[in-house]
Amino acid sequence: MGCPQAETYTVCIIYIKPLEMRAITVMLDERFDSVPVAHGDANDYTLGRIGHHNVVVVGPARGDQGKVATAQFASTIRLTFPNLCAGMLVGIGGGIPHYPDHDVRLGDVVVGAPETGPAVVQYDFGKRTGAGFEVTRNLGKPPKLLRQVVNKVEEKYDYIRDGEDDILKAHIDRFAMYPRLKKEFMKPSAPDRLFLPSYIHEGGTDCTNHDRQFEVLRHTREVDHIVVHYSTILSGDSVMKSSTERDLLSAKHNNALCIEMEAAGLMDVFPCLVIRGICDYADSHKNSVWQNFAAATAAAYAREVLLNMSKQTVPELGAAIGQTNASGSQNGLDSPPAGGNFSIGNLENSGNVMYHNSAPMTNYFGRRAAK
């Protein structure tokens, strides 16, 4: 297949860590060549397709993290891709267990889409008063479209019959196509152990050797069962390694089930659905053993969302992908699309043709974008 135009991309998946990028790109059904990047956009993109949707995959420069770095690179995405209608932040996060009411475990997925309460809380932005710290910033919600699709995915999950595979298993199995990635993203053999909040990790020791008297006893799950939780997600600038502070923050903010560091920098700049695979419990026992598998489960859920989301059309272009015009070529691939006012110009010394839409475009928020 040729290279779709930038205007045909309707979905953006954002990652922070390189391992998250590798997990996300496994979920692509097809990869596309790059497109010319707009002036003022310093990002580099991985482009492809999942189901009916042309997908942009992008993240910060290697080594950058935190909400400031996230906001900086996300703010220019729409310069190149003006018709994005769905965004997702996909990667890993720390789980906040509330056993047995909310049995969050390593490898589970937490989605920032609670039925009530905020999707993301920036817990470290506010003011200190005599009554304590008060959060003063309200972050935007995920796009309505994605919140609707989340309902469809949740319903599909509820209708799994006895003996049927988990809805994410087929997506996780995609890693088997790539021997190196299969080994890197396979479920760890290390046990999933949740320790009592009062038990602090002893330096120089291995969590697998801790005495069971300090462990929270939980029922045994089916081996390949991945649970998806819908909850408020806490976001802040510091790494959380305190079970006591973790639990206090969760209790204060809608019994949040996940904590991470980037979503707060994204929601007002690029509203998106936050999807986090749980890689640790944000306590003193935090380590990296489950990070890769958690990234894989988050990416698998993102793929499931897109496979359940209707094809998005761009008014000026017709169908975003796959629509054949009268000449027999596909819109968005190798001919200027029908509708709208387009000018054609050859990129100097590149041999490529770039189509510039001179009609008003509708951007991510539905506001009229400047030409």
C-alpha positions as semicolon CSV with decimal commas, in nm:
position;residue;x (nm);y (nm);z (nm)
1;M;0,000;0,000;0,000
2;G;0,116;0,356;-0,067
3;C;0,170;0,629;0,183
4;P;-0,153;0,789;0,314
5;Q;-0,160;1,165;0,339
6;A;-0,124;1,331;0,679
7;E;-0,487;1,448;0,659
8;T;-0,613;1,088;0,660
9;Y;-0,477;1,005;1,006
10;T;-0,751;1,012;1,270
11;V;-0,592;0,836;1,570
12;C;-0,281;0,921;1,772
13;I;-0,120;0,685;2,024
14;I;0,133;0,846;2,256
15;Y;0,404;0,661;2,447
16;I;0,672;0,781;2,688
17;K;0,924;0,498;2,720
18;P;1,089;0,315;2,425
19;L;0,960;-0,018;2,555
20;E;0,606;0,121;2,531
21;M;0,667;0,217;2,168
22;R;0,785;-0,135;2,084
23;A;0,473;-0,284;2,243
24;I;0,242;-0,043;2,056
25;T;0,395;-0,097;1,713
26;V;0,342;-0,474;1,743
27;M;-0,030;-0,394;1,743
28;L;-0,018;-0,230;1,398
29;D;-0,179;-0,431;1,119
30;E;0,028;-0,244;0,864
31;R;0,308;0,014;0,861
32;F;0,324;0,316;0,632
33;D;0,610;0,534;0,514
34;S;0,660;0,874;0,671
35;V;0,483;1,190;0,556
36;P;0,627;1,542;0,524
37;V;0,624;1,703;0,868
38;A;0,480;2,052;0,903
39;H;0,698;2,353;0,981
40;G;0,721;2,394;1,358
41;D;0,666;2,026;1,432
42;A;0,992;1,871;1,554
43;N;0,848;1,525;1,618
44;D;0,931;1,202;1,439
45;Y;0,640;0,965;1,383
46;T;0,573;0,596;1,330
47;L;0,271;0,554;1,103
48;G;0,045;0,258;1,043
49;R;-0,302;0,110;1,051
50;I;-0,507;-0,073;1,313
51;G;-0,834;-0,204;1,175
52;H;-1,002;0,078;0,980
53;H;-0,793;0,352;1,137
54;N;-0,478;0,526;1,021
55;V;-0,268;0,563;1,335
56;V;0,009;0,803;1,439
57;V;0,250;0,671;1,705
58;V;0,469;0,931;1,875
59;G;0,660;0,994;2,195
60;P;0,924;1,223;2,347
61;A;1,294;1,213;2,272
62;R;1,475;0,925;2,440
63;G;1,542;1,008;2,804
64;D;1,274;1,279;2,833
65;Q;0,989;1,213;3,072
66;G;0,748;1,392;3,300
67;K;0,453;1,618;3,224
68;V;0,657;1,912;3,091
69;A;0,835;1,702;2,828
70;T;0,504;1,537;2,738
71;A;0,324;1,867;2,690
72;Q;0,606;2,004;2,473
73;F;0,608;1,733;2,209
74;A;0,230;1,680;2,213
75;S;0,152;2,045;2,145
76;T;0,276;2,031;1,783
77;I;0,126;1,700;1,668
78;R;-0,175;1,865;1,506
79;L;0,044;2,087;1,291
80;T;0,116;1,779;1,079
81;F;-0,198;1,574;1,148
82;P;-0,493;1,817;1,164
83;N;-0,775;1,560;1,158
84;L;-0,699;1,353;1,466
85;C;-1,021;1,270;1,648
86;A;-0,900;1,012;1,901
87;G;-0,589;1,012;2,118
88;M;-0,456;0,758;2,365
89;L;-0,168;0,767;2,613
90;V;-0,055;0,406;2,635
91;G;0,208;0,259;2,865
92;I;0,289;0,153;3,219
93;G;0,188;0,278;3,562
94;G;0,187;0,188;3,928
95;G;-0,114;0,005;4,066
96;I;-0,301;0,108;4,381
97;P;-0,460;-0,209;4,514
98;H;-0,782;-0,202;4,715
99;Y;-0,815;-0,572;4,780
100;P;-1,066;-0,730;4,781
101;D;-1,296;-0,452;4,651
102;H;-1,067;-0,365;4,359
103;D;-0,825;-0,648;4,296
104;V;-0,559;-0,471;4,090
105;R;-0,269;-0,699;3,998
106;L;0,051;-0,682;3,795
107;G;-0,025;-0,700;3,425
108;D;-0,380;-0,569;3,470
109;V;-0,490;-0,262;3,277
110;V;-0,628;0,056;3,435
111;V;-0,817;0,292;3,205
112;G;-0,878;0,654;3,301
113;A;-1,251;0,638;3,239
114;P;-1,441;0,605;3,569
115;E;-1,821;0,622;3,569
116;T;-1,801;0,906;3,821
117;G;-1,521;1,145;3,914
118;P;-1,228;1,279;3,713
119;A;-1,034;1,068;3,463
120;V;-0,697;1,215;3,568
121;V;-0,600;1,412;3,878
122;Q;-0,278;1,611;3,900
123;Y;-0,239;1,544;4,269
124;D;0,065;1,769;4,328
125;F;-0,075;2,093;4,178
126;G;-0,269;2,317;4,416
127;K;-0,237;2,515;4,736
128;R;-0,154;2,440;5,095
129;T;-0,411;2,552;5,351
130;G;-0,470;2,502;5,719
131;A;-0,678;2,198;5,630
132;G;-0,399;2,047;5,419
133;F;-0,313;2,035;5,050
134;E;-0,594;2,124;4,810
135;V;-0,581;2,031;4,441
136;T;-0,690;2,332;4,235
137;R;-0,653;2,216;3,875
138;N;-0,933;2,037;3,693
139;L;-0,811;1,842;3,391
140;G;-1,017;1,772;3,080
141;K;-1,197;1,446;3,014
142;P;-1,099;1,194;2,746
143;P;-1,270;1,249;2,410
144;K;-1,638;1,155;2,413
145;L;-1,588;0,916;2,122
146;L;-1,338;0,707;2,316
147;R;-1,551;0,706;2,629
148;Q;-1,832;0,561;2,420
149;V;-1,607;0,293;2,273
150;V;-1,486;0,203;2,622
151;N;-1,846;0,109;2,702
152;K;-1,850;-0,128;2,405
153;V;-1,524;-0,293;2,509
154;E;-1,643;-0,332;2,868
155;E;-1,965;-0,496;2,749
156;K;-1,768;-0,731;2,523
157;Y;-1,552;-0,825;2,819
158;D;-1,859;-0,905;3,030
159;Y;-1,995;-1,143;2,766
160;I;-1,692;-1,374;2,757
161;R;-1,823;-1,729;2,798
162;D;-1,672;-2,012;2,996
163;G;-1,383;-2,160;2,802
164;E;-1,340;-1,855;2,578
165;D;-1,012;-1,667;2,571
166;D;-0,966;-1,330;2,734
167;I;-1,041;-1,054;2,479
168;L;-0,682;-0,931;2,503
169;K;-0,516;-1,269;2,454
170;A;-0,528;-1,261;2,074
171;H;-0,352;-0,925;2,078
172;I;-0,087;-1,042;2,325
173;D;-0,027;-1,343;2,100
174;R;0,091;-1,106;1,825
175;F;0,429;-1,087;2,000
176;A;0,482;-1,454;1,906
177;M;0,547;-1,342;1,545
178;Y;0,871;-1,176;1,655
179;P;1,112;-1,407;1,844
180;R;1,307;-1,127;2,014
181;L;0,998;-0,934;2,117
182;K;0,821;-1,251;2,229
183;K;1,096;-1,313;2,482
184;E;1,112;-0,947;2,586
185;F;0,739;-0,902;2,644
186;M;0,639;-1,244;2,776
187;K;0,470;-1,270;3,115
188;P;0,740;-1,286;3,385
189;S;0,796;-1,602;3,581
190;A;0,852;-1,389;3,893
191;P;0,554;-1,413;4,128
192;D;0,311;-1,125;4,168
193;R;0,344;-1,039;4,538
194;L;0,160;-0,758;4,714
195;F;0,306;-0,671;5,054
196;L;0,138;-0,511;5,350
197;P;0,171;-0,130;5,352
198;S;0,357;-0,151;5,681
199;Y;0,630;-0,374;5,537
200;I;0,916;-0,165;5,393
201;H;1,155;-0,324;5,147
202;E;1,494;-0,404;5,298
203;G;1,788;-0,284;5,089
204;G;1,989;-0,557;4,920
205;T;1,711;-0,815;4,942
206;D;1,502;-0,981;4,671
207;C;1,124;-0,951;4,691
208;T;1,085;-1,316;4,592
209;N;1,256;-1,411;4,919
210;H;1,043;-1,199;5,155
211;D;0,858;-1,392;5,423
212;R;0,496;-1,470;5,336
213;Q;0,379;-1,327;5,670
214;F;0,429;-0,979;5,518
215;E;0,224;-1,056;5,206
216;V;-0,141;-0,974;5,138
217;L;-0,308;-1,310;5,078
218;R;-0,519;-1,299;4,763
219;H;-0,721;-1,563;4,581
220;T;-0,560;-1,740;4,286
221;R;-0,647;-1,611;3,941
222;E;-0,664;-1,794;3,612
223;V;-0,315;-1,792;3,464
224;D;-0,386;-1,581;3,153
225;H;-0,666;-1,369;3,295
226;I;-0,604;-0,994;3,250
227;V;-0,852;-0,769;3,430
228;V;-0,937;-0,422;3,299
229;H;-1,025;-0,160;3,562
230;Y;-1,190;0,176;3,496
231;S;-1,078;0,436;3,745
232;T;-0,937;0,778;3,815
233;I;-0,562;0,792;3,745
234;L;-0,329;1,001;3,962
235;S;-0,054;1,195;3,786
236;G;0,238;1,384;3,939
237;D;0,598;1,482;3,887
238;S;0,766;1,238;4,125
239;V;0,813;0,861;4,131
240;M;0,587;0,708;4,396
241;K;0,753;0,447;4,621
242;S;0,551;0,492;4,939
243;S;0,253;0,265;5,004
244;T;0,132;0,497;5,282
245;E;0,129;0,810;5,067
246;R;-0,007;0,612;4,774
247;D;-0,308;0,496;4,974
248;L;-0,373;0,840;5,122
249;L;-0,377;0,999;4,777
250;S;-0,607;0,730;4,642
251;A;-0,852;0,771;4,929
252;K;-0,855;1,147;4,870
253;H;-0,911;1,121;4,495
254;N;-1,197;0,891;4,404
255;N;-1,020;0,569;4,516
256;A;-0,786;0,595;4,217
257;L;-0,634;0,262;4,109
258;C;-0,325;0,387;3,925
259;I;-0,052;0,647;3,960
260;E;0,189;0,774;3,694
261;M;0,385;1,082;3,579
262;E;0,278;1,202;3,233
263;A;-0,099;1,224;3,187
264;A;-0,133;1,558;3,367
265;G;0,092;1,720;3,108
266;L;-0,119;1,589;2,824
267;M;-0,489;1,622;2,908
268;D;-0,523;1,997;2,849
269;V;-0,285;2,003;2,551
270;F;-0,403;1,685;2,381
271;P;-0,707;1,526;2,553
272;C;-0,678;1,150;2,537
273;L;-0,777;0,820;2,693
274;V;-0,509;0,714;2,943
275;I;-0,437;0,340;2,935
276;R;-0,188;0,200;3,186
277;G;-0,058;-0,153;3,229
278;I;0,026;-0,215;3,593
279;C;0,396;-0,292;3,642
280;D;0,436;-0,241;4,018
281;Y;0,242;-0,132;4,325
282;A;0,405;0,211;4,368
283;D;0,561;0,104;4,699
284;S;0,910;0,042;4,834
285;H;0,917;-0,294;4,652
286;K;0,893;-0,122;4,312
287;N;1,110;-0,282;4,040
288;S;1,115;-0,322;3,662
289;V;1,047;-0,697;3,627
290;W;0,687;-0,657;3,506
291;Q;0,732;-0,341;3,297
292;N;0,749;-0,503;2,954
293;F;0,449;-0,731;3,003
294;A;0,250;-0,441;3,148
295;A;0,333;-0,235;2,838
296;A;0,210;-0,525;2,625
297;T;-0,126;-0,549;2,803
298;A;-0,181;-0,174;2,775
299;A;-0,103;-0,184;2,402
300;A;-0,336;-0,482;2,360
301;Y;-0,622;-0,290;2,521
302;A;-0,556;0,009;2,295
303;R;-0,579;-0,220;1,992
304;E;-0,906;-0,363;2,121
305;V;-1,047;-0,012;2,155
306;L;-0,961;0,074;1,795
307;L;-1,102;-0,253;1,660
308;N;-1,432;-0,164;1,828
309;M;-1,433;0,200;1,714
310;S;-1,623;0,291;1,397
311;K;-1,428;0,414;1,095
312;Q;-1,381;0,790;1,122
313;T;-1,434;1,003;0,814
314;V;-1,286;1,342;0,737
315;P;-1,542;1,570;0,567
316;E;-1,294;1,709;0,316
317;L;-1,153;1,365;0,231
318;G;-1,438;1,116;0,246
319;A;-1,333;0,794;0,417
320;A;-1,004;0,832;0,598
321;I;-0,871;0,516;0,437
322;G;-0,973;0,264;0,181
323;Q;-1,214;0,474;-0,029
324;T;-1,159;0,433;-0,402
325;N;-1,224;0,730;-0,629
326;A;-1,335;0,737;-0,990
327;S;-0,981;0,701;-1,122
328;G;-0,936;0,375;-0,932
329;S;-0,681;0,506;-0,682
330;Q;-0,743;0,531;-0,310
331;N;-0,810;0,861;-0,136
332;G;-0,523;0,944;0,092
333;L;-0,273;0,732;-0,095
334;D;-0,160;0,858;-0,432
335;S;-0,412;1,116;-0,553
336;P;-0,561;1,438;-0,419
337;P;-0,890;1,358;-0,239
338;A;-1,224;1,473;-0,366
339;G;-1,389;1,770;-0,194
340;G;-1,232;2,073;-0,031
341;N;-0,986;2,306;-0,199
342;F;-0,649;2,146;-0,246
343;S;-0,334;2,276;-0,404
344;I;-0,061;2,044;-0,523
345;G;0,306;2,112;-0,498
346;N;0,615;1,902;-0,558
347;L;0,855;1,893;-0,266
348;E;1,185;2,018;-0,396
349;N;1,437;1,741;-0,468
350;S;1,216;1,479;-0,298
351;G;1,009;1,335;-0,580
352;N;0,708;1,336;-0,344
353;V;0,383;1,520;-0,393
354;M;0,228;1,701;-0,098
355;Y;-0,138;1,807;-0,089
356;H;-0,218;2,126;0,098
357;N;-0,576;2,176;0,210
358;S;-0,673;2,540;0,173
359;A;-1,024;2,484;0,313
360;P;-1,091;2,536;0,686
361;M;-1,007;2,219;0,879
362;T;-1,161;2,088;1,198
363;N;-0,903;2,004;1,461
364;Y;-0,906;1,763;1,754
365;F;-1,136;1,976;1,972
366;G;-1,382;2,053;1,694
367;R;-1,277;2,419;1,679
368;R;-1,202;2,575;1,344
369;A;-0,831;2,559;1,284
370;A;-0,643;2,848;1,132
371;K;-0,538;2,798;0,774
